[in-house]
Amino acid sequence: MKTELREWALDPAGWRLSGSDAVYDLREAGEVETWERVLHKEKRAKDDEGFERRCVATFSFKRMEYRASMCERQAERAAAKAAKGAKAAERRSPNDPARLLCVEHVTAEGELADRAVASLDESKVAEEARCDGLSCIATSLEDDPADVIAVNKRRWRIEECFRTMKAELKARPACLSRADGIRGHFLTCFVALLVYRLMDERLGHKFTCGELLSTLRGMDVLELSGEGWVPAYARDDV
């Protein structure tokens, strides 16, 4: 985030709860009163291209405690890495505990050193701790902040839907060139996704997408003369 927005989000003053006109300061807010609730504040800011966007910051004491416990465990893992030497301080991912380490390559006199020493960087730990419990989103929605927060919490469902369409319903690749064909293909995929979601809801989320689709694809029927259509598949739990 830009420095201005970052400092605004980290400011403990100016927080609100949906449905209330009260303004809270995180240094004074009672954790018991707001423990299960999410506080918020919002601000309008322009992005690098000059477009105005609505920024919504949220804070939760419950999330803060969870993040603090995670950071404490990561600091312990980082310290264990430091004990193994500077080689162990190399980061392999953005969330690697090694991000909390610093490596010294010079002696106290400023001379070049042949040996590097890794140690836990307390300033990095403290900087991450400032963000415990905080989350920020930029949105074009003009709904109540509580509704925006609720939508954001369901983003994983949207990502899951796209994965299902690509992996299970074979939405991609779409080897089509005409616009009507492309629209028809994805319309079919979206309708299939809708039917799958309705079935999953009716079945109480007991089966995976693969199990449901495998059963549906194997539900063949046979037409017998004079008797109509009869099932030609083995019954299973689905």
JSON list of C-alpha atoms in Angstrom, two decimals:
[
{"chain": "A", "resi": 1, "resn": "MET", "atom": "CA", "xyz": [0.00, 0.00, 0.00]},
{"chain": "A", "resi": 2, "resn": "LYS", "atom": "CA", "xyz": [1.01, 3.60, -0.46]},
{"chain": "A", "resi": 3, "resn": "THR", "atom": "CA", "xyz": [2.48, 5.19, 2.68]},
{"chain": "A", "resi": 4, "resn": "GLU", "atom": "CA", "xyz": [-0.51, 7.52, 3.16]},
{"chain": "A", "resi": 5, "resn": "LEU", "atom": "CA", "xyz": [-3.04, 4.68, 2.97]},
{"chain": "A", "resi": 6, "resn": "ARG", "atom": "CA", "xyz": [-0.89, 2.39, 5.09]},
{"chain": "A", "resi": 7, "resn": "GLU", "atom": "CA", "xyz": [-0.63, 4.94, 7.91]},
{"chain": "A", "resi": 8, "resn": "TRP", "atom": "CA", "xyz": [-4.38, 5.61, 7.68]},
{"chain": "A", "resi": 9, "resn": "ALA", "atom": "CA", "xyz": [-5.10, 1.89, 8.03]},
{"chain": "A", "resi": 10, "resn": "LEU", "atom": "CA", "xyz": [-2.68, 1.51, 10.94]},
{"chain": "A", "resi": 11, "resn": "ASP", "atom": "CA", "xyz": [-4.11, 4.53, 12.79]},
{"chain": "A", "resi": 12, "resn": "PRO", "atom": "CA", "xyz": [-5.89, 3.15, 15.91]},
{"chain": "A", "resi": 13, "resn": "ALA", "atom": "CA", "xyz": [-8.48, 5.96, 15.82]},
{"chain": "A", "resi": 14, "resn": "GLY", "atom": "CA", "xyz": [-11.66, 6.33, 13.76]},
{"chain": "A", "resi": 15, "resn": "TRP", "atom": "CA", "xyz": [-13.03, 2.77, 13.77]},
{"chain": "A", "resi": 16, "resn": "ARG", "atom": "CA", "xyz": [-16.76, 1.97, 13.64]},
{"chain": "A", "resi": 17, "resn": "LEU", "atom": "CA", "xyz": [-19.15, -0.93, 14.00]},
{"chain": "A", "resi": 18, "resn": "SER", "atom": "CA", "xyz": [-21.97, -1.47, 11.50]},
{"chain": "A", "resi": 19, "resn": "GLY", "atom": "CA", "xyz": [-25.32, -0.26, 12.84]},
{"chain": "A", "resi": 20, "resn": "SER", "atom": "CA", "xyz": [-23.73, 2.08, 15.38]},
{"chain": "A", "resi": 21, "resn": "ASP", "atom": "CA", "xyz": [-22.70, 5.74, 15.30]},
{"chain": "A", "resi": 22, "resn": "ALA", "atom": "CA", "xyz": [-20.03, 5.19, 17.95]},
{"chain": "A", "resi": 23, "resn": "VAL", "atom": "CA", "xyz": [-16.39, 5.80, 16.96]},
{"chain": "A", "resi": 24, "resn": "TYR", "atom": "CA", "xyz": [-13.76, 3.56, 18.54]},
{"chain": "A", "resi": 25, "resn": "ASP", "atom": "CA", "xyz": [-10.08, 3.93, 19.31]},
{"chain": "A", "resi": 26, "resn": "LEU", "atom": "CA", "xyz": [-8.38, 0.51, 19.29]},
{"chain": "A", "resi": 27, "resn": "ARG", "atom": "CA", "xyz": [-6.22, 1.55, 22.23]},
{"chain": "A", "resi": 28, "resn": "GLU", "atom": "CA", "xyz": [-9.35, 2.07, 24.33]},
{"chain": "A", "resi": 29, "resn": "ALA", "atom": "CA", "xyz": [-11.94, -0.28, 22.78]},
{"chain": "A", "resi": 30, "resn": "GLY", "atom": "CA", "xyz": [-13.00, -3.11, 25.05]},
{"chain": "A", "resi": 31, "resn": "GLU", "atom": "CA", "xyz": [-12.04, -6.46, 23.59]},
{"chain": "A", "resi": 32, "resn": "VAL", "atom": "CA", "xyz": [-14.93, -8.21, 25.35]},
{"chain": "A", "resi": 33, "resn": "GLU", "atom": "CA", "xyz": [-17.45, -5.87, 23.71]},
{"chain": "A", "resi": 34, "resn": "THR", "atom": "CA", "xyz": [-16.02, -6.17, 20.20]},
{"chain": "A", "resi": 35, "resn": "TRP", "atom": "CA", "xyz": [-14.28, -9.57, 20.30]},
{"chain": "A", "resi": 36, "resn": "GLU", "atom": "CA", "xyz": [-16.60, -11.37, 17.87]},
{"chain": "A", "resi": 37, "resn": "ARG", "atom": "CA", "xyz": [-17.28, -8.28, 15.72]},
{"chain": "A", "resi": 38, "resn": "VAL", "atom": "CA", "xyz": [-15.34, -6.64, 12.91]},
{"chain": "A", "resi": 39, "resn": "LEU", "atom": "CA", "xyz": [-14.62, -2.93, 13.13]},
{"chain": "A", "resi": 40, "resn": "HIS", "atom": "CA", "xyz": [-14.17, -0.91, 9.96]},
{"chain": "A", "resi": 41, "resn": "LYS", "atom": "CA", "xyz": [-13.35, 2.47, 8.48]},
{"chain": "A", "resi": 42, "resn": "GLU", "atom": "CA", "xyz": [-13.27, 3.67, 4.90]},
{"chain": "A", "resi": 43, "resn": "LYS", "atom": "CA", "xyz": [-11.51, 6.23, 2.75]},
{"chain": "A", "resi": 44, "resn": "ARG", "atom": "CA", "xyz": [-11.57, 7.27, -0.90]},
{"chain": "A", "resi": 45, "resn": "ALA", "atom": "CA", "xyz": [-8.21, 7.40, -2.66]},
{"chain": "A", "resi": 46, "resn": "LYS", "atom": "CA", "xyz": [-6.88, 7.51, -6.20]},
{"chain": "A", "resi": 47, "resn": "ASP", "atom": "CA", "xyz": [-4.78, 4.73, -7.67]},
{"chain": "A", "resi": 48, "resn": "ASP", "atom": "CA", "xyz": [-1.68, 5.16, -9.84]},
{"chain": "A", "resi": 49, "resn": "GLU", "atom": "CA", "xyz": [-3.83, 5.76, -12.93]},
{"chain": "A", "resi": 50, "resn": "GLY", "atom": "CA", "xyz": [-5.90, 8.49, -11.26]},
{"chain": "A", "resi": 51, "resn": "PHE", "atom": "CA", "xyz": [-9.08, 6.44, -10.78]},
{"chain": "A", "resi": 52, "resn": "GLU", "atom": "CA", "xyz": [-10.83, 6.96, -7.48]},
{"chain": "A", "resi": 53, "resn": "ARG", "atom": "CA", "xyz": [-11.54, 3.87, -5.43]},
{"chain": "A", "resi": 54, "resn": "ARG", "atom": "CA", "xyz": [-13.13, 3.11, -2.11]},
{"chain": "A", "resi": 55, "resn": "CYS", "atom": "CA", "xyz": [-10.80, 1.57, 0.45]},
{"chain": "A", "resi": 56, "resn": "VAL", "atom": "CA", "xyz": [-12.31, -0.35, 3.36]},
{"chain": "A", "resi": 57, "resn": "ALA", "atom": "CA", "xyz": [-10.08, -1.32, 6.29]},
{"chain": "A", "resi": 58, "resn": "THR", "atom": "CA", "xyz": [-11.23, -3.89, 8.82]},
{"chain": "A", "resi": 59, "resn": "PHE", "atom": "CA", "xyz": [-9.92, -4.90, 12.23]},
{"chain": "A", "resi": 60, "resn": "SER", "atom": "CA", "xyz": [-10.72, -7.81, 14.51]},
{"chain": "A", "resi": 61, "resn": "PHE", "atom": "CA", "xyz": [-9.32, -8.47, 17.99]},
{"chain": "A", "resi": 62, "resn": "LYS", "atom": "CA", "xyz": [-9.98, -12.16, 17.45]},
{"chain": "A", "resi": 63, "resn": "ARG", "atom": "CA", "xyz": [-7.99, -12.14, 14.19]},
{"chain": "A", "resi": 64, "resn": "MET", "atom": "CA", "xyz": [-5.28, -10.09, 15.86]},
{"chain": "A", "resi": 65, "resn": "GLU", "atom": "CA", "xyz": [-4.77, -12.75, 18.53]},
{"chain": "A", "resi": 66, "resn": "TYR", "atom": "CA", "xyz": [-4.70, -15.48, 15.88]},
{"chain": "A", "resi": 67, "resn": "ARG", "atom": "CA", "xyz": [-2.15, -13.61, 13.74]},
{"chain": "A", "resi": 68, "resn": "ALA", "atom": "CA", "xyz": [-0.01, -12.79, 16.78]},
{"chain": "A", "resi": 69, "resn": "SER", "atom": "CA", "xyz": [0.17, -16.47, 17.74]},
{"chain": "A", "resi": 70, "resn": "MET", "atom": "CA", "xyz": [1.11, -17.40, 14.16]},
{"chain": "A", "resi": 71, "resn": "CYS", "atom": "CA", "xyz": [3.81, -14.72, 14.03]},
{"chain": "A", "resi": 72, "resn": "GLU", "atom": "CA", "xyz": [5.23, -15.92, 17.35]},
{"chain": "A", "resi": 73, "resn": "ARG", "atom": "CA", "xyz": [5.55, -19.46, 15.99]},
{"chain": "A", "resi": 74, "resn": "GLN", "atom": "CA", "xyz": [7.12, -18.16, 12.78]},
{"chain": "A", "resi": 75, "resn": "ALA", "atom": "CA", "xyz": [9.63, -16.11, 14.78]},
{"chain": "A", "resi": 76, "resn": "GLU", "atom": "CA", "xyz": [10.61, -19.29, 16.65]},
{"chain": "A", "resi": 77, "resn": "ARG", "atom": "CA", "xyz": [11.07, -21.13, 13.33]},
{"chain": "A", "resi": 78, "resn": "ALA", "atom": "CA", "xyz": [13.09, -18.20, 11.98]},
{"chain": "A", "resi": 79, "resn": "ALA", "atom": "CA", "xyz": [15.38, -18.27, 15.01]},
{"chain": "A", "resi": 80, "resn": "ALA", "atom": "CA", "xyz": [15.87, -22.01, 14.48]},
{"chain": "A", "resi": 81, "resn": "LYS", "atom": "CA", "xyz": [16.81, -21.34, 10.85]},
{"chain": "A", "resi": 82, "resn": "ALA", "atom": "CA", "xyz": [19.29, -18.65, 11.94]},
{"chain": "A", "resi": 83, "resn": "ALA", "atom": "CA", "xyz": [21.03, -21.19, 14.17]},
{"chain": "A", "resi": 84, "resn": "LYS", "atom": "CA", "xyz": [21.75, -23.30, 11.07]},
{"chain": "A", "resi": 85, "resn": "GLY", "atom": "CA", "xyz": [23.70, -20.51, 9.40]},
{"chain": "A", "resi": 86, "resn": "ALA", "atom": "CA", "xyz": [23.25, -17.81, 6.77]},
{"chain": "A", "resi": 87, "resn": "LYS", "atom": "CA", "xyz": [22.40, -20.34, 4.03]},
{"chain": "A", "resi": 88, "resn": "ALA", "atom": "CA", "xyz": [19.17, -21.20, 5.84]},
{"chain": "A", "resi": 89, "resn": "ALA", "atom": "CA", "xyz": [18.14, -17.52, 5.71]},
{"chain": "A", "resi": 90, "resn": "GLU", "atom": "CA", "xyz": [17.37, -17.71, 1.98]},
{"chain": "A", "resi": 91, "resn": "ARG", "atom": "CA", "xyz": [13.66, -17.10, 1.34]},
{"chain": "A", "resi": 92, "resn": "ARG", "atom": "CA", "xyz": [11.77, -19.66, -0.70]},
{"chain": "A", "resi": 93, "resn": "SER", "atom": "CA", "xyz": [8.34, -17.98, -0.58]},
{"chain": "A", "resi": 94, "resn": "PRO", "atom": "CA", "xyz": [6.80, -14.66, 0.60]},
{"chain": "A", "resi": 95, "resn": "ASN", "atom": "CA", "xyz": [5.58, -16.37, 3.80]},
{"chain": "A", "resi": 96, "resn": "ASP", "atom": "CA", "xyz": [8.83, -18.17, 4.58]},
{"chain": "A", "resi": 97, "resn": "PRO", "atom": "CA", "xyz": [9.94, -17.52, 8.21]},
{"chain": "A", "resi": 98, "resn": "ALA", "atom": "CA", "xyz": [13.32, -16.52, 6.76]},
{"chain": "A", "resi": 99, "resn": "ARG", "atom": "CA", "xyz": [11.78, -13.13, 5.89]},
{"chain": "A", "resi": 100, "resn": "LEU", "atom": "CA", "xyz": [12.16, -12.27, 9.59]},
{"chain": "A", "resi": 101, "resn": "LEU", "atom": "CA", "xyz": [15.93, -12.77, 9.49]},
{"chain": "A", "resi": 102, "resn": "CYS", "atom": "CA", "xyz": [18.77, -10.40, 8.71]},
{"chain": "A", "resi": 103, "resn": "VAL", "atom": "CA", "xyz": [22.23, -11.42, 7.53]},
{"chain": "A", "resi": 104, "resn": "GLU", "atom": "CA", "xyz": [25.41, -9.58, 8.53]},
{"chain": "A", "resi": 105, "resn": "HIS", "atom": "CA", "xyz": [28.28, -9.78, 6.04]},
{"chain": "A", "resi": 106, "resn": "VAL", "atom": "CA", "xyz": [30.74, -7.39, 7.72]},
{"chain": "A", "resi": 107, "resn": "THR", "atom": "CA", "xyz": [32.58, -7.18, 10.99]},
{"chain": "A", "resi": 108, "resn": "ALA", "atom": "CA", "xyz": [31.86, -4.61, 13.71]},
{"chain": "A", "resi": 109, "resn": "GLU", "atom": "CA", "xyz": [34.68, -2.49, 12.25]},
{"chain": "A", "resi": 110, "resn": "GLY", "atom": "CA", "xyz": [32.98, -2.42, 8.85]},
{"chain": "A", "resi": 111, "resn": "GLU", "atom": "CA", "xyz": [35.46, -4.72, 7.15]},
{"chain": "A", "resi": 112, "resn": "LEU", "atom": "CA", "xyz": [34.38, -7.34, 4.67]},
{"chain": "A", "resi": 113, "resn": "ALA", "atom": "CA", "xyz": [33.75, -10.65, 6.36]},
{"chain": "A", "resi": 114, "resn": "ASP", "atom": "CA", "xyz": [34.32, -14.10, 4.91]},
{"chain": "A", "resi": 115, "resn": "ARG", "atom": "CA", "xyz": [31.52, -15.50, 7.02]},
{"chain": "A", "resi": 116, "resn": "ALA", "atom": "CA", "xyz": [27.87, -14.36, 7.14]},
{"chain": "A", "resi": 117, "resn": "VAL", "atom": "CA", "xyz": [25.81, -14.63, 10.32]},
{"chain": "A", "resi": 118, "resn": "ALA", "atom": "CA", "xyz": [22.00, -14.78, 10.34]},
{"chain": "A", "resi": 119, "resn": "SER", "atom": "CA", "xyz": [19.92, -13.50, 13.25]},
{"chain": "A", "resi": 120, "resn": "LEU", "atom": "CA", "xyz": [16.29, -12.72, 14.03]},
{"chain": "A", "resi": 121, "resn": "ASP", "atom": "CA", "xyz": [15.42, -9.15, 13.02]},
{"chain": "A", "resi": 122, "resn": "GLU", "atom": "CA", "xyz": [13.20, -7.88, 15.84]},
{"chain": "A", "resi": 123, "resn": "SER", "atom": "CA", "xyz": [12.29, -4.75, 13.84]},
{"chain": "A", "resi": 124, "resn": "LYS", "atom": "CA", "xyz": [10.74, -6.91, 11.10]},
{"chain": "A", "resi": 125, "resn": "VAL", "atom": "CA", "xyz": [8.79, -8.89, 13.70]},
{"chain": "A", "resi": 126, "resn": "ALA", "atom": "CA", "xyz": [7.52, -5.66, 15.28]},
{"chain": "A", "resi": 127, "resn": "GLU", "atom": "CA", "xyz": [6.56, -4.20, 11.87]},
{"chain": "A", "resi": 128, "resn": "GLU", "atom": "CA", "xyz": [4.49, -7.27, 11.00]},
{"chain": "A", "resi": 129, "resn": "ALA", "atom": "CA", "xyz": [2.88, -7.19, 14.47]},
{"chain": "A", "resi": 130, "resn": "ARG", "atom": "CA", "xyz": [1.53, -3.70, 13.66]},
{"chain": "A", "resi": 131, "resn": "CYS", "atom": "CA", "xyz": [-0.68, -5.29, 11.01]},
{"chain": "A", "resi": 132, "resn": "ASP", "atom": "CA", "xyz": [-2.09, -8.07, 13.21]},
{"chain": "A", "resi": 133, "resn": "GLY", "atom": "CA", "xyz": [-5.87, -8.09, 13.00]},
{"chain": "A", "resi": 134, "resn": "LEU", "atom": "CA", "xyz": [-5.95, -5.70, 10.03]},
{"chain": "A", "resi": 135, "resn": "SER", "atom": "CA", "xyz": [-7.17, -6.26, 6.50]},
{"chain": "A", "resi": 136, "resn": "CYS", "atom": "CA", "xyz": [-7.75, -3.79, 3.64]},
{"chain": "A", "resi": 137, "resn": "ILE", "atom": "CA", "xyz": [-9.66, -4.07, 0.38]},
{"chain": "A", "resi": 138, "resn": "ALA", "atom": "CA", "xyz": [-10.30, -1.69, -2.52]},
{"chain": "A", "resi": 139, "resn": "THR", "atom": "CA", "xyz": [-13.76, -1.97, -4.04]},
{"chain": "A", "resi": 140, "resn": "SER", "atom": "CA", "xyz": [-16.15, -0.35, -6.49]},
{"chain": "A", "resi": 141, "resn": "LEU", "atom": "CA", "xyz": [-19.16, -1.46, -4.41]},
{"chain": "A", "resi": 142, "resn": "GLU", "atom": "CA", "xyz": [-21.11, 1.29, -2.68]},
{"chain": "A", "resi": 143, "resn": "ASP", "atom": "CA", "xyz": [-22.87, -1.06, -0.25]},
{"chain": "A", "resi": 144, "resn": "ASP", "atom": "CA", "xyz": [-22.73, -0.89, 3.53]},
{"chain": "A", "resi": 145, "resn": "PRO", "atom": "CA", "xyz": [-19.21, -1.81, 4.76]},
{"chain": "A", "resi": 146, "resn": "ALA", "atom": "CA", "xyz": [-20.64, -4.85, 6.57]},
{"chain": "A", "resi": 147, "resn": "ASP", "atom": "CA", "xyz": [-22.01, -6.15, 3.24]},
{"chain": "A", "resi": 148, "resn": "VAL", "atom": "CA", "xyz": [-18.70, -5.46, 1.47]},
{"chain": "A", "resi": 149, "resn": "ILE", "atom": "CA", "xyz": [-16.88, -7.40, 4.20]},
{"chain": "A", "resi": 150, "resn": "ALA", "atom": "CA", "xyz": [-19.36, -10.28, 3.87]},
{"chain": "A", "resi": 151, "resn": "VAL", "atom": "CA", "xyz": [-18.83, -10.41, 0.09]},
{"chain": "A", "resi": 152, "resn": "ASN", "atom": "CA", "xyz": [-15.06, -10.38, 0.55]},
{"chain": "A", "resi": 153, "resn": "LYS", "atom": "CA", "xyz": [-15.26, -13.33, 2.95]},
{"chain": "A", "resi": 154, "resn": "ARG", "atom": "CA", "xyz": [-16.99, -15.35, 0.20]},
{"chain": "A", "resi": 155, "resn": "ARG", "atom": "CA", "xyz": [-14.31, -14.69, -2.41]},
{"chain": "A", "resi": 156, "resn": "TRP", "atom": "CA", "xyz": [-12.93, -18.20, -1.87]},
{"chain": "A", "resi": 157, "resn": "ARG", "atom": "CA", "xyz": [-16.26, -19.56, -3.18]},
{"chain": "A", "resi": 158, "resn": "ILE", "atom": "CA", "xyz": [-15.80, -17.57, -6.39]},
{"chain": "A", "resi": 159, "resn": "GLU", "atom": "CA", "xyz": [-12.26, -18.90, -6.84]},
{"chain": "A", "resi": 160, "resn": "GLU", "atom": "CA", "xyz": [-13.53, -22.43, -6.13]},
{"chain": "A", "resi": 161, "resn": "CYS", "atom": "CA", "xyz": [-16.21, -22.01, -8.82]},
{"chain": "A", "resi": 162, "resn": "PHE", "atom": "CA", "xyz": [-13.59, -21.04, -11.41]},
{"chain": "A", "resi": 163, "resn": "ARG", "atom": "CA", "xyz": [-11.43, -24.02, -10.44]},
{"chain": "A", "resi": 164, "resn": "THR", "atom": "CA", "xyz": [-14.46, -26.32, -10.76]},
{"chain": "A", "resi": 165, "resn": "MET", "atom": "CA", "xyz": [-15.32, -24.94, -14.19]},
{"chain": "A", "resi": 166, "resn": "LYS", "atom": "CA", "xyz": [-11.77, -25.37, -15.48]},
{"chain": "A", "resi": 167, "resn": "ALA", "atom": "CA", "xyz": [-10.84, -28.67, -13.84]},
{"chain": "A", "resi": 168, "resn": "GLU", "atom": "CA", "xyz": [-14.14, -30.58, -13.67]},
{"chain": "A", "resi": 169, "resn": "LEU", "atom": "CA", "xyz": [-16.41, -28.99, -16.31]},
{"chain": "A", "resi": 170, "resn": "LYS", "atom": "CA", "xyz": [-13.58, -28.49, -18.83]},
{"chain": "A", "resi": 171, "resn": "ALA", "atom": "CA", "xyz": [-14.47, -24.85, -19.57]},
{"chain": "A", "resi": 172, "resn": "ARG", "atom": "CA", "xyz": [-10.91, -24.27, -20.80]},
{"chain": "A", "resi": 173, "resn": "PRO", "atom": "CA", "xyz": [-9.46, -24.47, -23.33]},
{"chain": "A", "resi": 174, "resn": "ALA", "atom": "CA", "xyz": [-12.32, -23.22, -25.50]},
{"chain": "A", "resi": 175, "resn": "CYS", "atom": "CA", "xyz": [-11.31, -24.17, -29.06]},
{"chain": "A", "resi": 176, "resn": "LEU", "atom": "CA", "xyz": [-13.85, -21.88, -30.69]},
{"chain": "A", "resi": 177, "resn": "SER", "atom": "CA", "xyz": [-13.63, -18.80, -32.90]},
{"chain": "A", "resi": 178, "resn": "ARG", "atom": "CA", "xyz": [-17.18, -17.55, -33.48]},
{"chain": "A", "resi": 179, "resn": "ALA", "atom": "CA", "xyz": [-18.66, -15.24, -30.84]},
{"chain": "A", "resi": 180, "resn": "ASP", "atom": "CA", "xyz": [-21.96, -17.15, -30.61]},
{"chain": "A", "resi": 181, "resn": "GLY", "atom": "CA", "xyz": [-20.08, -20.42, -30.14]},
{"chain": "A", "resi": 182, "resn": "ILE", "atom": "CA", "xyz": [-17.92, -18.96, -27.37]},
{"chain": "A", "resi": 183, "resn": "ARG", "atom": "CA", "xyz": [-20.97, -17.51, -25.59]},
{"chain": "A", "resi": 184, "resn": "GLY", "atom": "CA", "xyz": [-22.83, -20.78, -25.96]},
{"chain": "A", "resi": 185, "resn": "HIS", "atom": "CA", "xyz": [-19.92, -22.79, -24.56]},
{"chain": "A", "resi": 186, "resn": "PHE", "atom": "CA", "xyz": [-19.52, -20.67, -21.45]},
{"chain": "A", "resi": 187, "resn": "LEU", "atom": "CA", "xyz": [-23.29, -20.36, -20.95]},
{"chain": "A", "resi": 188, "resn": "THR", "atom": "CA", "xyz": [-23.46, -24.16, -20.91]},
{"chain": "A", "resi": 189, "resn": "CYS", "atom": "CA", "xyz": [-20.60, -24.26, -18.40]},
{"chain": "A", "resi": 190, "resn": "PHE", "atom": "CA", "xyz": [-22.27, -21.71, -16.12]},
{"chain": "A", "resi": 191, "resn": "VAL", "atom": "CA", "xyz": [-25.60, -23.56, -16.25]},
{"chain": "A", "resi": 192, "resn": "ALA", "atom": "CA", "xyz": [-23.79, -26.81, -15.41]},
{"chain": "A", "resi": 193, "resn": "LEU", "atom": "CA", "xyz": [-22.05, -25.06, -12.51]},
{"chain": "A", "resi": 194, "resn": "LEU", "atom": "CA", "xyz": [-25.40, -23.77, -11.25]},
{"chain": "A", "resi": 195, "resn": "VAL", "atom": "CA", "xyz": [-26.95, -27.27, -11.41]},
{"chain": "A", "resi": 196, "resn": "TYR", "atom": "CA", "xyz": [-23.92, -28.71, -9.61]},
{"chain": "A", "resi": 197, "resn": "ARG", "atom": "CA", "xyz": [-24.15, -26.08, -6.83]},
{"chain": "A", "resi": 198, "resn": "LEU", "atom": "CA", "xyz": [-27.88, -26.74, -6.35]},
{"chain": "A", "resi": 199, "resn": "MET", "atom": "CA", "xyz": [-27.26, -30.48, -6.13]},
{"chain": "A", "resi": 200, "resn": "ASP", "atom": "CA", "xyz": [-24.37, -29.99, -3.72]},
{"chain": "A", "resi": 201, "resn": "GLU", "atom": "CA", "xyz": [-26.62, -27.86, -1.49]},
{"chain": "A", "resi": 202, "resn": "ARG", "atom": "CA", "xyz": [-29.45, -30.42, -1.57]},
{"chain": "A", "resi": 203, "resn": "LEU", "atom": "CA", "xyz": [-27.02, -33.24, -0.71]},
{"chain": "A", "resi": 204, "resn": "GLY", "atom": "CA", "xyz": [-25.61, -31.35, 2.29]},
{"chain": "A", "resi": 205, "resn": "HIS", "atom": "CA", "xyz": [-22.07, -31.01, 0.83]},
{"chain": "A", "resi": 206, "resn": "LYS", "atom": "CA", "xyz": [-21.43, -34.71, 1.53]},
{"chain": "A", "resi": 207, "resn": "PHE", "atom": "CA", "xyz": [-19.77, -35.49, -1.80]},
{"chain": "A", "resi": 208, "resn": "THR", "atom": "CA", "xyz": [-16.95, -33.97, -3.81]},
{"chain": "A", "resi": 209, "resn": "CYS", "atom": "CA", "xyz": [-17.53, -32.40, -7.21]},
{"chain": "A", "resi": 210, "resn": "GLY", "atom": "CA", "xyz": [-15.69, -35.30, -8.84]},
{"chain": "A", "resi": 211, "resn": "GLU", "atom": "CA", "xyz": [-17.94, -37.88, -7.15]},
{"chain": "A", "resi": 212, "resn": "LEU", "atom": "CA", "xyz": [-21.11, -36.08, -8.23]},
{"chain": "A", "resi": 213, "resn": "LEU", "atom": "CA", "xyz": [-19.99, -35.64, -11.84]},
{"chain": "A", "resi": 214, "resn": "SER", "atom": "CA", "xyz": [-18.72, -39.22, -12.10]},
{"chain": "A", "resi": 215, "resn": "THR", "atom": "CA", "xyz": [-22.10, -40.52, -10.92]},
{"chain": "A", "resi": 216, "resn": "LEU", "atom": "CA", "xyz": [-24.05, -38.23, -13.28]},
{"chain": "A", "resi": 217, "resn": "ARG", "atom": "CA", "xyz": [-21.93, -39.19, -16.29]},
{"chain": "A", "resi": 218, "resn": "GLY", "atom": "CA", "xyz": [-22.48, -42.87, -15.57]},
{"chain": "A", "resi": 219, "resn": "MET", "atom": "CA", "xyz": [-26.27, -42.61, -15.25]},
{"chain": "A", "resi": 220, "resn": "ASP", "atom": "CA", "xyz": [-27.14, -44.23, -18.57]},
{"chain": "A", "resi": 221, "resn": "VAL", "atom": "CA", "xyz": [-30.67, -45.46, -19.31]},
{"chain": "A", "resi": 222, "resn": "LEU", "atom": "CA", "xyz": [-31.93, -48.13, -21.69]},
{"chain": "A", "resi": 223, "resn": "GLU", "atom": "CA", "xyz": [-35.13, -48.13, -23.73]},
{"chain": "A", "resi": 224, "resn": "LEU", "atom": "CA", "xyz": [-36.96, -51.46, -23.61]},
{"chain": "A", "resi": 225, "resn": "SER", "atom": "CA", "xyz": [-39.67, -52.13, -26.14]},
{"chain": "A", "resi": 226, "resn": "GLY", "atom": "CA", "xyz": [-43.05, -51.85, -24.46]},
{"chain": "A", "resi": 227, "resn": "GLU", "atom": "CA", "xyz": [-41.55, -50.99, -21.07]},
{"chain": "A", "resi": 228, "resn": "GLY", "atom": "CA", "xyz": [-40.09, -47.51, -21.62]},
{"chain": "A", "resi": 229, "resn": "TRP", "atom": "CA", "xyz": [-36.80, -46.31, -20.13]},
{"chain": "A", "resi": 230, "resn": "VAL", "atom": "CA", "xyz": [-35.05, -48.25, -17.38]},
{"chain": "A", "resi": 231, "resn": "PRO", "atom": "CA", "xyz": [-31.82, -47.48, -15.46]},
{"chain": "A", "resi": 232, "resn": "ALA", "atom": "CA", "xyz": [-28.68, -49.09, -16.89]},
{"chain": "A", "resi": 233, "resn": "TYR", "atom": "CA", "xyz": [-26.29, -48.04, -14.13]},
{"chain": "A", "resi": 234, "resn": "ALA", "atom": "CA", "xyz": [-25.30, -49.32, -10.70]},
{"chain": "A", "resi": 235, "resn": "ARG", "atom": "CA", "xyz": [-26.66, -47.38, -7.73]},
{"chain": "A", "resi": 236, "resn": "ASP", "atom": "CA", "xyz": [-24.23, -45.85, -5.25]},
{"chain": "A", "resi": 237, "resn": "ASP", "atom": "CA", "xyz": [-24.40, -43.44, -2.29]},
{"chain": "A", "resi": 238, "resn": "VAL", "atom": "CA", "xyz": [-24.86, -40.41, -4.55]}
]
